[in-house]
Coordinates of C-alpha atoms in Angstrom, one line a residue:
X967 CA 112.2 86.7 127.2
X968 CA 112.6 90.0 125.8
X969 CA 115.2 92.7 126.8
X970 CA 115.7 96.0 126.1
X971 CA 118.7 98.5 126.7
X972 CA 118.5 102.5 128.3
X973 CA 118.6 105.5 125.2
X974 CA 120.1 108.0 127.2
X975 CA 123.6 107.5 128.3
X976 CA 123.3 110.4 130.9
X977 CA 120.2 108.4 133.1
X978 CA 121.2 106.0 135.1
X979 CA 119.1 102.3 134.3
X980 CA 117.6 102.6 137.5
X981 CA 116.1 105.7 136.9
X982 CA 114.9 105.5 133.4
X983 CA 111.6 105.9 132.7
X984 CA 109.1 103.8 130.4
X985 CA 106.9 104.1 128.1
X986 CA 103.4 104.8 130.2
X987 CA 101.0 101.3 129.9
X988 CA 98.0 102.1 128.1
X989 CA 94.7 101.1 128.7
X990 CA 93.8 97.5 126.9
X991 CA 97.2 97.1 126.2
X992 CA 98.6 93.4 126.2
X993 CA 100.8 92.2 128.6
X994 CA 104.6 93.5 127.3
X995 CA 107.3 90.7 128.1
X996 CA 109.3 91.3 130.7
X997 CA 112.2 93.6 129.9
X998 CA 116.0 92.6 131.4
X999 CA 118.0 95.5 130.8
X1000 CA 121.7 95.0 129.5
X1001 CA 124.5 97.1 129.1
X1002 CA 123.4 100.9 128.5
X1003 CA 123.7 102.1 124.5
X1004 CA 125.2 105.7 123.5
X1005 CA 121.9 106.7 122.4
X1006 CA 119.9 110.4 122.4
X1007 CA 116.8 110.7 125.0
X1008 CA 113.5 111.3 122.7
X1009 CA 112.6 115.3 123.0
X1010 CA 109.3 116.0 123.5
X1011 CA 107.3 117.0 120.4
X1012 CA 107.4 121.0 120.0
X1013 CA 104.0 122.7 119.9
X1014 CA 103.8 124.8 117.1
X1015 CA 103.7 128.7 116.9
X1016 CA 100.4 129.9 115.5
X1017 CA 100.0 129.6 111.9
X1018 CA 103.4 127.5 111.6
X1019 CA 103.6 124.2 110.1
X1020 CA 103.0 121.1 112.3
X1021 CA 105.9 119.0 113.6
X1022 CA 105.7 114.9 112.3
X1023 CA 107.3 112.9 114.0
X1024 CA 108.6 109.5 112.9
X1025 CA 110.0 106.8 114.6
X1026 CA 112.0 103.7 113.2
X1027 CA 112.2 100.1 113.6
X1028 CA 114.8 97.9 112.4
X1029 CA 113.9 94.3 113.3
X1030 CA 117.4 91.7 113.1
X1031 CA 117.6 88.5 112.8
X1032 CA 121.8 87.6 112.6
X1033 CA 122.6 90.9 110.5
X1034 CA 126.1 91.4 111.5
X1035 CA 127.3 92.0 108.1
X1036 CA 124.6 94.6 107.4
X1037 CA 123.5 96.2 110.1
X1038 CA 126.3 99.2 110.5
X1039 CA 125.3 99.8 107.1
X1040 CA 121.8 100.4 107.6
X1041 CA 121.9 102.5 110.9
X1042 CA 124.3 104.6 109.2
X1043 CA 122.0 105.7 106.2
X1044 CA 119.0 106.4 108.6
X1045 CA 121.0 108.3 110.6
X1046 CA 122.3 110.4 107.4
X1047 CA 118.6 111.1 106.6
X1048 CA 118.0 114.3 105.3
X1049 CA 114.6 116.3 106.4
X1050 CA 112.9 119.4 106.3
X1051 CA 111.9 121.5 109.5
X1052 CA 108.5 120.1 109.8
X1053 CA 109.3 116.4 109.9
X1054 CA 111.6 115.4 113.2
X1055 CA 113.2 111.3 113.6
X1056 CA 112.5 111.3 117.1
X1057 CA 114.0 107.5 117.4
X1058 CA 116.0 104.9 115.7
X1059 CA 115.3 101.5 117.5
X1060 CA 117.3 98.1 116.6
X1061 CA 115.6 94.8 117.6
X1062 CA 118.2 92.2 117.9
X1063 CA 115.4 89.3 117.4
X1064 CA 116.9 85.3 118.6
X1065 CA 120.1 87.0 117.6
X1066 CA 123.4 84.6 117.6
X1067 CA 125.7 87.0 116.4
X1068 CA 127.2 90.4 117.0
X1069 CA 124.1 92.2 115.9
X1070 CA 123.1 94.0 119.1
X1071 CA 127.1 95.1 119.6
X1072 CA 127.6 96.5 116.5
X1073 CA 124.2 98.7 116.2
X1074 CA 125.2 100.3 120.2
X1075 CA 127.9 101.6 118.5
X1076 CA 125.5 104.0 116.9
X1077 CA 123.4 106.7 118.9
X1078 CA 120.1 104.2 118.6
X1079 CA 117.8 102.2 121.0
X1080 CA 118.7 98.6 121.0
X1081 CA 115.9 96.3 121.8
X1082 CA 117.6 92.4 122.5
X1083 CA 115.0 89.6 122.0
X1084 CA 116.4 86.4 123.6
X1085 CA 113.5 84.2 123.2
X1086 CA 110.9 85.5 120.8
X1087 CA 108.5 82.7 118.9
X1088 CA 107.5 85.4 116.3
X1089 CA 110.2 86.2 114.4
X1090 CA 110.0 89.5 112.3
X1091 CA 106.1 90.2 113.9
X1092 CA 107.3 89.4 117.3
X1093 CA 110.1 92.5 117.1
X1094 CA 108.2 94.9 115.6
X1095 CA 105.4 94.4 118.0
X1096 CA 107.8 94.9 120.5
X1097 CA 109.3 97.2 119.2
X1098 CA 106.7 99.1 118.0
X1099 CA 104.6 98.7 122.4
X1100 CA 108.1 99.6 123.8
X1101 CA 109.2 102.9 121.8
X1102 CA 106.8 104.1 118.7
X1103 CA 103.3 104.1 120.1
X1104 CA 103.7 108.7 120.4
X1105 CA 105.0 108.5 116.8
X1106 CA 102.7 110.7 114.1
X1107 CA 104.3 108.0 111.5
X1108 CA 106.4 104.4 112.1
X1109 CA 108.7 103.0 109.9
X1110 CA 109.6 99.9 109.5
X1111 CA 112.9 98.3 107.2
X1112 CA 114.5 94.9 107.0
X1113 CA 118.4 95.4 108.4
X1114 CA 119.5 94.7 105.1
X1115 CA 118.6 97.5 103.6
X1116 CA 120.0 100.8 103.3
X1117 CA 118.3 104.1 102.5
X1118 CA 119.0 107.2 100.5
X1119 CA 119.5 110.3 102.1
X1120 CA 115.8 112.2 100.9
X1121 CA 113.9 108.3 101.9
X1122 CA 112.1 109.4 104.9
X1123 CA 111.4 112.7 103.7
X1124 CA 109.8 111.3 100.1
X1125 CA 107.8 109.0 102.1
X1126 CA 106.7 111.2 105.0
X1127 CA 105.7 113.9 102.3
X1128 CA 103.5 111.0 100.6
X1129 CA 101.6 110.4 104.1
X1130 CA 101.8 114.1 104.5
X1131 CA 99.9 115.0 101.2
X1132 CA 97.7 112.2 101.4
X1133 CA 95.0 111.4 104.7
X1134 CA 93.8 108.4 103.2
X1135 CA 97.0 107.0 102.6
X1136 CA 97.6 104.3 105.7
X1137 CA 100.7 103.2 104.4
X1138 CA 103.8 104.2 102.3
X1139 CA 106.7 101.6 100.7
X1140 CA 109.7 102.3 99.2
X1141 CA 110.7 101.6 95.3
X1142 CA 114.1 99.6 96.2
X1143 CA 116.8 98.1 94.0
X1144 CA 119.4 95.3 94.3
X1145 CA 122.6 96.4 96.5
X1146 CA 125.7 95.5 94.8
X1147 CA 126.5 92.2 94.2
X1148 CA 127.5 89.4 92.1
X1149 CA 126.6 85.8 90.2
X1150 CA 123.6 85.1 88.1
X1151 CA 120.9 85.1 90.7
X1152 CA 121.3 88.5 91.8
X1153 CA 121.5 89.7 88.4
X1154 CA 118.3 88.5 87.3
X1155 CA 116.7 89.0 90.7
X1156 CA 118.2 92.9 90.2
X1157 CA 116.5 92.5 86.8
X1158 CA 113.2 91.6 88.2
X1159 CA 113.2 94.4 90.7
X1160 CA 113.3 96.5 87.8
X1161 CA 110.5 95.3 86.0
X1162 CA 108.2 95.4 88.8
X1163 CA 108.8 99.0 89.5
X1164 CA 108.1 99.8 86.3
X1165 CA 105.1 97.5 87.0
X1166 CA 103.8 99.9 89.9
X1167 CA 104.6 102.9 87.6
X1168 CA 101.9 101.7 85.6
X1169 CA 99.5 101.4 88.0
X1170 CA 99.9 104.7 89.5
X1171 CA 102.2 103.7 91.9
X1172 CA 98.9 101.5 94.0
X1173 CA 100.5 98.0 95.6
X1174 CA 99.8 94.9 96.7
X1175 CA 101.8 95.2 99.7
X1176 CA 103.3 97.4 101.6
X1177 CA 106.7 96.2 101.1
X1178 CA 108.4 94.9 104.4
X1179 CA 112.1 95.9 102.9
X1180 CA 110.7 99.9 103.9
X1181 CA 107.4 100.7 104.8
X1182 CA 106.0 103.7 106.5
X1183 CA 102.6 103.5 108.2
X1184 CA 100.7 106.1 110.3
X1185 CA 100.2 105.5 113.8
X1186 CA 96.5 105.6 113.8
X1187 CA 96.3 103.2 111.4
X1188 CA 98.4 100.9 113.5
X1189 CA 96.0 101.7 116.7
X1190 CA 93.2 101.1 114.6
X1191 CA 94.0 97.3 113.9
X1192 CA 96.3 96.7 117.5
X1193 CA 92.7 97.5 118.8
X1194 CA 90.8 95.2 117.1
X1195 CA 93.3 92.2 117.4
X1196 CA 95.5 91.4 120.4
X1197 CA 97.1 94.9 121.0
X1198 CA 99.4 93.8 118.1
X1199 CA 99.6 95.2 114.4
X1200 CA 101.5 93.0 113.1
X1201 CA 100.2 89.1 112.6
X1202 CA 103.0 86.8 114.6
X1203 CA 101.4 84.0 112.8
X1204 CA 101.4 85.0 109.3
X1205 CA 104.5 84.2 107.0
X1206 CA 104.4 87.6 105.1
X1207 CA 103.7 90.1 108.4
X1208 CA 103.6 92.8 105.9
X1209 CA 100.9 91.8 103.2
X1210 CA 98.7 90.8 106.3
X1211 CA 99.1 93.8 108.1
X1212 CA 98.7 95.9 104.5
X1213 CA 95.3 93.6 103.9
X1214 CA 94.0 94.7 107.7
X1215 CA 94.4 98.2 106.6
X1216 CA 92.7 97.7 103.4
X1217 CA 89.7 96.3 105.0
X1218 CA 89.5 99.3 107.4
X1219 CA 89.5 101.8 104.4
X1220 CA 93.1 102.9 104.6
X1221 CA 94.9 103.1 101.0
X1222 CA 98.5 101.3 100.5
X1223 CA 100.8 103.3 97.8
X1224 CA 104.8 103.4 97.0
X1225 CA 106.0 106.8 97.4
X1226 CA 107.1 107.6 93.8
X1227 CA 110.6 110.1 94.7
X1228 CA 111.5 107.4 97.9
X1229 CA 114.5 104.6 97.1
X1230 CA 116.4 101.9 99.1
X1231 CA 119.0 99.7 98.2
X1232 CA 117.9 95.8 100.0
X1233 CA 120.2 92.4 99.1
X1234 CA 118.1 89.8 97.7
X1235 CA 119.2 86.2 97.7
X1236 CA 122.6 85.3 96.8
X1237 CA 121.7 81.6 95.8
X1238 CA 119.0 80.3 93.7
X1239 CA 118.6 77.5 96.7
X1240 CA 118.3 80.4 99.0
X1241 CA 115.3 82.7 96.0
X1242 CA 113.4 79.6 96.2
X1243 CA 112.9 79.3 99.8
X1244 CA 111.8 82.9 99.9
X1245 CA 109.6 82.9 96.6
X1246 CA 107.8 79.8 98.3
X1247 CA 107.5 81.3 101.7
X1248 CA 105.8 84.9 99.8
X1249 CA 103.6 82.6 97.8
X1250 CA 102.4 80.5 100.7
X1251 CA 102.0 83.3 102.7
X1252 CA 99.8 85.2 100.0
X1253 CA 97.6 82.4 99.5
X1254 CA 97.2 81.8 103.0
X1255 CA 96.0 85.2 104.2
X1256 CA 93.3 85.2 100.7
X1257 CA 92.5 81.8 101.7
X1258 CA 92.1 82.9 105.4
X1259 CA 89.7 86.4 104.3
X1260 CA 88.1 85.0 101.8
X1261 CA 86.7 87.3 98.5
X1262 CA 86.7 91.1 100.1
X1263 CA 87.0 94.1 98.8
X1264 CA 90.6 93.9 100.4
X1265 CA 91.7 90.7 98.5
X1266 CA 89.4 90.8 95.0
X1267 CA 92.4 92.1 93.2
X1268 CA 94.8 89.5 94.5
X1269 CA 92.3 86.4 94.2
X1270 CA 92.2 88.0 90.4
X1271 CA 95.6 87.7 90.1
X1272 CA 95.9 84.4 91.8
X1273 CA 93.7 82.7 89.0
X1274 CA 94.9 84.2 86.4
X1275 CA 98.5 83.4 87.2
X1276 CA 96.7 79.6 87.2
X1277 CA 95.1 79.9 83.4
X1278 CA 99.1 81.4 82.8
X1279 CA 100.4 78.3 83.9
X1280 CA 98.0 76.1 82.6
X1281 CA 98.0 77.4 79.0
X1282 CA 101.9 77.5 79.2
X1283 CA 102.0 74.0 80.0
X1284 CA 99.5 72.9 77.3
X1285 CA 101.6 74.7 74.9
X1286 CA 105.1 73.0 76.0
X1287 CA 102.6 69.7 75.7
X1288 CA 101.7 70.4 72.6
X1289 CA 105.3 71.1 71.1
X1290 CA 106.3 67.8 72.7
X1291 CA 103.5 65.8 70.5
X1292 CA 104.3 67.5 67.1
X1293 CA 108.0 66.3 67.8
X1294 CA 106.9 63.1 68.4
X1295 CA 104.5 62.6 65.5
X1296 CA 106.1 64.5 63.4
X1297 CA 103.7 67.2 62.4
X1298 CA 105.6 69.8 60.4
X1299 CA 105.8 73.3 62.1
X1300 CA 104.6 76.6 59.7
X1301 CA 105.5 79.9 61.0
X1302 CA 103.8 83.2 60.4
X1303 CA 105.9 86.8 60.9
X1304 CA 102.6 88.4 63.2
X1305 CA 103.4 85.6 66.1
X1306 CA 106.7 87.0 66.1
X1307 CA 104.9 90.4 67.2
X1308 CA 104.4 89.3 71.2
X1309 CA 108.0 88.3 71.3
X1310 CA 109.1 91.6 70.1
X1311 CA 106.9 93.4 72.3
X1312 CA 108.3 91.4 75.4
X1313 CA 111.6 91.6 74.7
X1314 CA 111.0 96.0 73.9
X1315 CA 109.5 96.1 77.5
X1316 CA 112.8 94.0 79.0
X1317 CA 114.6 96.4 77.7
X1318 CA 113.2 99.6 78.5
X1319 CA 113.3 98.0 82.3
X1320 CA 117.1 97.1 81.8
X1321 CA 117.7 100.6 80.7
X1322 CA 116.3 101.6 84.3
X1323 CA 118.7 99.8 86.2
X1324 CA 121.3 101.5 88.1
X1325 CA 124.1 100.7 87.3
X1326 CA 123.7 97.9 84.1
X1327 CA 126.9 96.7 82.5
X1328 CA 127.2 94.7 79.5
X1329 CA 126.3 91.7 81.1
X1330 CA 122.9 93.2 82.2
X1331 CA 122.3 93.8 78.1
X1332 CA 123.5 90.6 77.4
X1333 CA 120.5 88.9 79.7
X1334 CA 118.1 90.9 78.3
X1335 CA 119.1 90.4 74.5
X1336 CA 119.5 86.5 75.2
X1337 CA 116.1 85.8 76.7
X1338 CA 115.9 82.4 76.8
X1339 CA 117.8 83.0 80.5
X1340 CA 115.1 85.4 81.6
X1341 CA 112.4 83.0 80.5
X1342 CA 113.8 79.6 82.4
X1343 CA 114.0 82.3 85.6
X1344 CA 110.5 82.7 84.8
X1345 CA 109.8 79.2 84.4
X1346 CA 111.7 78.9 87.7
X1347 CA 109.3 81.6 90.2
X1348 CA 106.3 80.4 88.2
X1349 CA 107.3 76.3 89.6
X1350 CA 107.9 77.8 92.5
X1351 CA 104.7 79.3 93.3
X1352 CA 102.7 76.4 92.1
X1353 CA 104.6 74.3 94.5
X1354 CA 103.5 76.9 97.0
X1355 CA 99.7 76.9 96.1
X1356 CA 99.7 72.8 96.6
X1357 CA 101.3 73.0 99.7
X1358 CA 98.4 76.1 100.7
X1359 CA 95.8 73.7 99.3
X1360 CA 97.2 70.5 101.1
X1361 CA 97.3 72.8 104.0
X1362 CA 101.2 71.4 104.3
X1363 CA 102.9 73.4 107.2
X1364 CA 105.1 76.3 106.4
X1365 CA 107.5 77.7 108.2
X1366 CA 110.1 80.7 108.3

């Protein structure tokens, strides 16, 4: 059963009103209202003067799973966004989802909309699709952010000016780095992060996904696929709600970018235990929803990648194998300076990407200038996402 709690301090609950049911739309859970929040009542949208700019409107959803520690954090950089006349935040809406902790208590603290979820078999789809029936459907532009993740001040506006300057754009993420931290795995997780922005950099900023840590999307776009599924954008039965909602948008002719100026701090993983649970659950969940469309113009690029990652792997192992053999025969080893020129080229580019990270200390440089530690990491994600294509080929159930 889902719940939800008032936004306006100053209606009483049993005079609130909500959000009018529109035609086709799915049956909405029914809503148990709790204590009420100190939050502000949505203003209408303004109409604009003749020949001034249009108002866009964008509404937020924080979906939470147990985010005590976090959450304050997060609510408080949204609301310490900075924007320009034409662009209005017209609600900041928590979604305590199958929450066992003080989640919900902390965020009514804060002038937001607190959605509770007692009972929702979706997880992260579940709550935005709640959240996203109960509160964003009048929204010019949704965005959606894992409570984990704090934004900079400009976020919203660097990603509502991408949306704003681009009509075929359907959906907008975030460049994000590692929050503060410490230990070995989030330093080479921070690392990583690095190289992969650098990664969309030179691809002209064009994704795979629209990445779930901060996405915006434009309503229509939303419509557009809640229409042709279940009333629901977001895939309750996908592992990776994000790249399945960003390959539905694909397929209907929508683009996917990162907005280049917008930035977000998001905590990965502390333990290596707890990377390779989530590595395994992105690969499955990639390979499932190829697997699931089959070769489109949507998932060419990704089935691409997919088989060459598998020639990567296959050639790596074949040359581990083949070290192994001329250690055990024997064979003497010749070396040649020019196979030395793809090591120095890959450690050049590690560095450059170091360089980039906000932040770097010495220990940062020494990762980099070591590489062997970089490499086993590698050797670490790449086991990880073959375990993760025989589990999608051995259709082995995965689960959150």
């Amino acid at each position: 059963m889902a719940s939800s709690t008032a936004v306006s301090p100053s209606t009483p609950p049993s005079t609130r009103r909500r959000p009018a049911r529109r035609s086709g739309d799915p049956d909405v859970p029914t809503v148990r209202l709790r204590t009420a929040v100190a939050a502000p009542a949505r203003p209408a949208p303004a109409r604009p003067a003749r020949g001034a700019t249009a108002v866009t409107t964008v509404t937020v959803l924080v979906p939470a799973h147990d985010e005590e520690a976090g959450i304050a954090a997060t609510v408080e950089g949204l609301l310490a966004q900075e924007v320009p006349d034409e662009l209005r935040i017209t609600g900041v809406v928590v979604v305590a989802n199958n929450c066992s902790d003080r989640t919900a208590e902390i965020a009514r603290r804060y002038p937001v909309t607190v959605l509770e979820m007692d009972d929702n078999p979706d997880k992260k789809a579940g709550a935005l699709n709640h959240g996203w029936r109960e509160t964003a459907r009048d929204a010019d532009l949704v965005l959606t952010m894992d409570a984990d993740t704090v934004l900079r001040p400009d976020t919203v506006a660097a990603m509502a000016a991408a949306m704003r300057g681009n009509a075929v754009l359907g959906a907008v993420c975030a460049r994000y780095w590692a929050t503060p931290g410490r230990g070995l795995a989030w330093r080479l997780q921070r690392l990583e992060y690095a190289r992969y922005d650098d990664l969309r950099d030179l691809r002209g900023w064009r994704v795979s996904v629209a990445s779930g840590a901060a996405a915006m999307y434009r309503n229509h776009a939303l419509e557009q696929v809640a229409a042709d599924r279940d009333g629901s954008p977001w895939d309750g039965a996908s592992l990776i709600e994000d790249y399945a909602l960003t390959l539905e948008l694909k397929s209907r002719g929508w683009r996917v970018a990162a907005a280049k100026g917008a930035h977000v701090y998001t905590t990965p993983p502390s333990t290596f235990r707890a990377v390779w649970r989530q590595r395994l659950r992105w690969g499955r969940g990639g390979m499932d929803e190829c697997l699931k469309r089959g070769w489109s113009p949507a998932t060419r690029q990704d089935v691409l990648s997919y088989v060459l990652f598998g020639f990567s792997v296959f050639f790596r192992v074949l040359f581990v194998a083949m070290l192994a053999l001329m250690i055990i025969y024997e064979v003497p080893f010749r070396y040649a300076l020019i196979g030395l020129v793809p090591l120095g080229v890959m450690w050049l580019e590690r560095v450059t990407s170091m360089w980039r990270v906000p932040d770097r200390g010495f220990r940062d440089v020494a990762l980099v200038a070591v590489v062997l530690v970089e490499d086993v990491y590698g050797f670490f994600l790449e086991l990880c996402a073959v375990v993760a294509a025989v589990r999608c080929l051995n259709a082995h159930r995965q689960a959150w």
